[in-house]
């Protein structure tokens, strides 16, 4: 087995330390301390192959324990740590320092459009309310079969992309329509409606389409593709929204 | 302080907690307290699948699954529980499918199945396709599906409520569960939840290791709350090290990668598992594969300049197969290592993964206060519990199964208990312990830092009680943990506020980790044999004469106020399978 060069380089690099100094410019807010939010700079030593989340931990653990953010799994699955990093929505645990031009300060802010509670922590309740409003669960009629419902591999593939959603809110909080009007369902709720509308086993597509036909529903989407760019799971969010719009017109799904 | 009253309170909203909530909400007024938003739970990180002998793609039956589970657990499994697990697996998978879970499908439209470590045809003849899966995000789909159904059932969640204490009241000489005390992260407020029944489903303890697949939040909170109130912890020395964590980071790469045909190789390109497990090869049980990897590394056949890892080779598999069956883990390799798995092998090393031990329960999910006495009103399910279906080593895909089978059982049992029981009176000043704990930490001016003690704990655990252990290394760990527990008394936090004080939260979590690490090390020291995930180089053989028994660890407080650990033992339930030498 020939060992390719990227692997060689990765392994060789591991024996030496490559710490660099970076500045994290973090948006701080704590109403117990001050009414207004402000920027605070932190300098830290970090390996560029580490994650932005590692940098935030270094600050919290070594410099300022009051820095507050949510995180859990640290590898892009739990959806806790969506934040605005250098002006773009990303997961802090999936963003490596080396991919950010660390010679300049790295800005870290809470995601937009949701009320900031403290530092990088926002109120997620409106986000989850919009999700709940699209009836995000399988609805079927008639008697249940004894064994599993059958579904062809093609029918299963039809909604595969939208099953990847981790409800991190990176898409919804990158949407200019949502920023201006929090009543809009937002991309994540539509993605989760799509996941059921296009599931061949589900029998409540019409009801979900009617919910999204609302004035705060899919028609508010201006196809800016911010959501697709922001999705850390690579879901084609805008395409899913377009498919829901088309289903509303054709009533075929 | 606020007081709430519910029939049933569930602590934790991962797979086990939400599966329980779906049942108990239908039957009783239920509150789910969770320190994270439910969909953040670590069930979502599980990848490869959920075992059930559906026999959709080849001959299989639940008796073979039972045998594999018992053998996989190196015969420390309670065989009555394993039989329930394997038998109810089939309905557990079908339940999830009916709830909407998008399983991968066979050409016939039934649920597809793939191979996984330790799962075999006819008692070890050859690997069998038993794992039901949704690409390599089965845990994610289970977590999402259960949450969706909690929304459907109108389950009441208290998000970011951190349970810190288990309330127990003695009634006519019987210790009964009275409720729990929780800390609301958003406000710093203390809440008392009086409940007829309480179910712990708060997950594992993996964060006392450094290289681990576990989330930052897996700090053994439920185990610690019960242990501090005098309830035992069972088999805590048994911890699983998953063979394929991303080198140095510990991020999980599913065993399903080997189920799909992936191969482990040393620096010479040799498929070394053929030497250690001639029949099952790369699909031997996890304890066997992890020890084999470290044997290769110790004997100088590890990869890289420091020889500290081996390769998971997927390069011979078609890219379409990787894209369809293993999209997430191949992306992890690209994101975190910059490696292209189509063409490069992935550097891996074993990673701390799963606690086989935990709060002892019977098969109804009822918590035990000794070898056979039930604590009325107290239940546990999932990784926090020890039924014991995993014994000394859990098989891959049996944990997603465990949370569904025993989560459901606990949910039903707890709600039915609530129906036929009255509230137990709360103890006097029910929140006192928690108030004191929180205030002491908030006001402490000590000079010890949480991050430093946690780092030293993780380093000593990795160095001394990982895949290979000896009396000497375990004693080193015990002494170090004692020193850290002493230093913890002088720990202080910088954030003195009420609102979202995660600084304080981390300090409390560290206290839990320290208590549980001590239980693990002391239990490991006393077990002078090698079995499953517990390997003693000074006692390399299994000793059924002296150690075919579960460890039960109790916290005892002396007259001087100092606490210590008392070990006792509980017999293993054996039904039809006699212990044999374990070969793969």
Short mmCIF file of C-alpha atoms in Angstrom, two decimals, chain A residues 1 3-4 6-7 10-12 14-15 29-32 51 53 57 60-80 93-94 96 116-118 121 123-125 128 131-132 136-138 144-153 156 159-160 163-168 192 195-196 199 201 232-233, chain B residues 36-37 39-40 42 44-45 54 56 90 94 97-106 108-111 134 137 140-141 144 147-149 151-152 159-160 213-217 247-249 251 265 269 303-306 309 311 313 328 331-332 335-339 343-345 347 449 451 454 494-495 497-503 506:
data_model
loop_
_atom_site.label_atom_id
_atom_site.label_comp_id
_atom_site.label_asym_id
_atom_site.label_seq_id
_atom_site.Cartn_x
_atom_site.Cartn_y
_atom_site.Cartn_z
CA UNK A 1 0.00 0.00 0.00
CA UNK A 3 1.22 5.93 1.44
CA UNK A 4 -0.02 9.06 -0.29
CA UNK A 6 -1.25 14.15 2.20
CA UNK A 7 -1.14 11.41 4.80
CA UNK A 10 -0.27 14.99 8.23
CA UNK A 11 1.75 12.42 10.15
CA UNK A 12 5.07 14.28 9.85
CA UNK A 14 2.16 15.89 14.10
CA UNK A 15 5.60 15.51 15.69
CA UNK A 29 -23.23 40.61 26.16
CA UNK A 30 -24.30 40.04 29.73
CA UNK A 31 -27.24 42.07 31.00
CA UNK A 32 -26.13 41.33 34.57
CA UNK A 51 -11.27 24.25 15.69
CA UNK A 53 -14.49 25.79 19.38
CA UNK A 57 -12.50 26.74 25.14
CA UNK A 60 -12.96 30.12 28.71
CA UNK A 61 -10.62 27.71 30.49
CA UNK A 62 -7.45 29.81 30.64
CA UNK A 63 -8.49 33.46 30.44
CA UNK A 64 -12.12 34.30 31.11
CA UNK A 65 -14.47 31.72 32.61
CA UNK A 66 -17.46 33.98 32.04
CA UNK A 67 -17.32 33.62 28.25
CA UNK A 68 -20.54 31.76 27.49
CA UNK A 69 -21.49 29.58 24.54
CA UNK A 70 -23.32 26.32 23.92
CA UNK A 71 -21.53 23.19 22.74
CA UNK A 72 -21.73 19.46 23.17
CA UNK A 73 -20.50 16.85 20.68
CA UNK A 74 -17.70 18.99 19.16
CA UNK A 75 -17.84 17.30 15.76
CA UNK A 76 -20.76 18.79 13.92
CA UNK A 77 -23.57 16.42 14.88
CA UNK A 78 -25.44 17.93 17.84
CA UNK A 79 -26.02 21.40 16.39
CA UNK A 80 -25.31 23.35 19.61
CA UNK A 93 -16.64 22.76 16.01
CA UNK A 94 -16.48 22.28 12.23
CA UNK A 96 -10.70 25.01 11.52
CA UNK A 116 -29.21 37.21 22.53
CA UNK A 117 -29.34 35.98 26.15
CA UNK A 118 -25.66 36.05 27.03
CA UNK A 121 -26.15 32.12 23.58
CA UNK A 123 -33.07 32.20 22.66
CA UNK A 124 -33.83 29.12 20.55
CA UNK A 125 -37.51 28.87 21.50
CA UNK A 128 -38.15 25.38 17.72
CA UNK A 131 -40.25 23.70 13.64
CA UNK A 132 -43.12 22.36 15.76
CA UNK A 136 -42.59 17.43 12.00
CA UNK A 137 -43.70 13.83 12.49
CA UNK A 138 -44.96 11.01 10.32
CA UNK A 144 -50.63 -0.11 10.94
CA UNK A 145 -48.99 -3.08 9.25
CA UNK A 146 -47.54 -5.76 11.51
CA UNK A 147 -44.11 -5.52 9.91
CA UNK A 148 -42.40 -2.38 8.58
CA UNK A 149 -44.01 -0.21 5.94
CA UNK A 150 -42.35 -0.91 2.61
CA UNK A 151 -40.50 1.86 0.82
CA UNK A 152 -38.39 1.56 -2.29
CA UNK A 153 -34.79 2.71 -2.18
CA UNK A 156 -36.26 6.68 0.45
CA UNK A 159 -36.08 12.99 0.95
CA UNK A 160 -32.63 11.80 2.05
CA UNK A 163 -33.18 14.07 6.91
CA UNK A 164 -29.65 15.30 7.64
CA UNK A 165 -30.87 18.44 9.45
CA UNK A 166 -29.47 18.86 12.99
CA UNK A 167 -31.65 21.90 13.90
CA UNK A 168 -28.61 24.12 14.53
CA UNK A 192 -38.26 19.62 8.11
CA UNK A 195 -38.57 15.77 4.94
CA UNK A 196 -42.17 14.56 5.53
CA UNK A 199 -41.69 10.78 2.38
CA UNK A 201 -45.11 6.83 3.81
CA UNK A 232 -23.01 22.67 7.99
CA UNK A 233 -24.57 19.41 6.83
CA UNK B 36 -29.33 20.28 26.73
CA UNK B 37 -31.97 20.88 24.11
CA UNK B 39 -31.78 17.12 19.87
CA UNK B 40 -28.27 17.93 21.20
CA UNK B 42 -25.23 12.26 22.24
CA UNK B 44 -27.29 11.65 17.77
CA UNK B 45 -23.60 10.83 17.41
CA UNK B 54 -35.26 -9.18 11.44
CA UNK B 56 -34.58 -9.33 6.15
CA UNK B 90 -37.50 -6.73 16.52
CA UNK B 94 -40.47 -1.85 13.80
CA UNK B 97 -40.00 2.56 11.49
CA UNK B 98 -43.68 3.20 12.19
CA UNK B 99 -42.74 6.40 14.01
CA UNK B 100 -41.13 7.50 10.75
CA UNK B 101 -37.48 6.56 10.98
CA UNK B 102 -36.00 6.55 7.45
CA UNK B 103 -34.05 3.29 7.49
CA UNK B 104 -32.04 2.32 4.43
CA UNK B 105 -33.99 -0.16 2.34
CA UNK B 106 -33.40 -3.45 0.55
CA UNK B 108 -37.70 -5.38 -1.71
CA UNK B 109 -38.45 -2.22 0.26
CA UNK B 110 -37.83 -3.79 3.67
CA UNK B 111 -35.32 -2.44 6.21
CA UNK B 134 -29.80 4.83 8.17
CA UNK B 137 -26.29 8.53 11.00
CA UNK B 140 -29.11 10.99 14.52
CA UNK B 141 -32.21 9.55 12.88
CA UNK B 144 -34.74 13.07 15.50
CA UNK B 147 -38.01 14.01 19.28
CA UNK B 148 -40.54 14.30 16.45
CA UNK B 149 -42.77 11.84 18.27
CA UNK B 151 -43.58 16.82 19.70
CA UNK B 152 -46.48 14.76 18.39
CA UNK B 159 -34.72 22.49 28.50
CA UNK B 160 -31.38 23.41 30.05
CA UNK B 213 -15.81 9.90 21.36
CA UNK B 214 -18.03 11.39 24.06
CA UNK B 215 -19.51 14.88 24.06
CA UNK B 216 -18.22 17.54 26.46
CA UNK B 217 -21.48 17.18 28.35
CA UNK B 247 -6.18 9.73 15.69
CA UNK B 248 -5.58 12.09 18.62
CA UNK B 249 -9.09 13.57 18.44
CA UNK B 251 -14.02 11.36 17.02
CA UNK B 265 -3.76 -2.18 8.63
CA UNK B 269 0.10 -2.68 5.26
CA UNK B 303 2.04 4.01 11.78
CA UNK B 304 3.52 7.49 11.55
CA UNK B 305 6.79 8.89 12.91
CA UNK B 306 5.77 8.07 16.47
CA UNK B 309 -1.77 4.78 15.41
CA UNK B 311 -4.95 2.80 9.53
CA UNK B 313 -8.38 1.45 5.01
CA UNK B 328 -20.61 11.37 7.53
CA UNK B 331 -16.57 13.82 5.71
CA UNK B 332 -15.09 13.79 9.24
CA UNK B 335 -12.83 18.05 7.67
CA UNK B 336 -10.64 17.18 10.63
CA UNK B 337 -7.65 15.45 9.01
CA UNK B 338 -7.65 16.79 5.46
CA UNK B 339 -7.60 13.14 4.31
CA UNK B 343 -7.52 7.34 -1.82
CA UNK B 344 -5.93 7.61 1.64
CA UNK B 345 -6.23 5.31 4.62
CA UNK B 347 -5.21 7.25 10.86
CA UNK B 449 -8.98 25.98 38.32
CA UNK B 451 -9.80 23.23 33.55
CA UNK B 454 -10.03 18.18 34.60
CA UNK B 494 -14.66 33.33 37.60
CA UNK B 495 -18.26 33.81 36.58
CA UNK B 497 -23.43 35.60 37.91
CA UNK B 498 -26.79 33.83 37.82
CA UNK B 499 -27.49 33.90 34.10
CA UNK B 500 -26.22 30.98 31.93
CA UNK B 501 -23.35 30.34 34.27
CA UNK B 502 -21.62 27.59 32.34
CA UNK B 503 -18.44 28.23 34.31
CA UNK B 506 -18.45 22.88 34.42
#
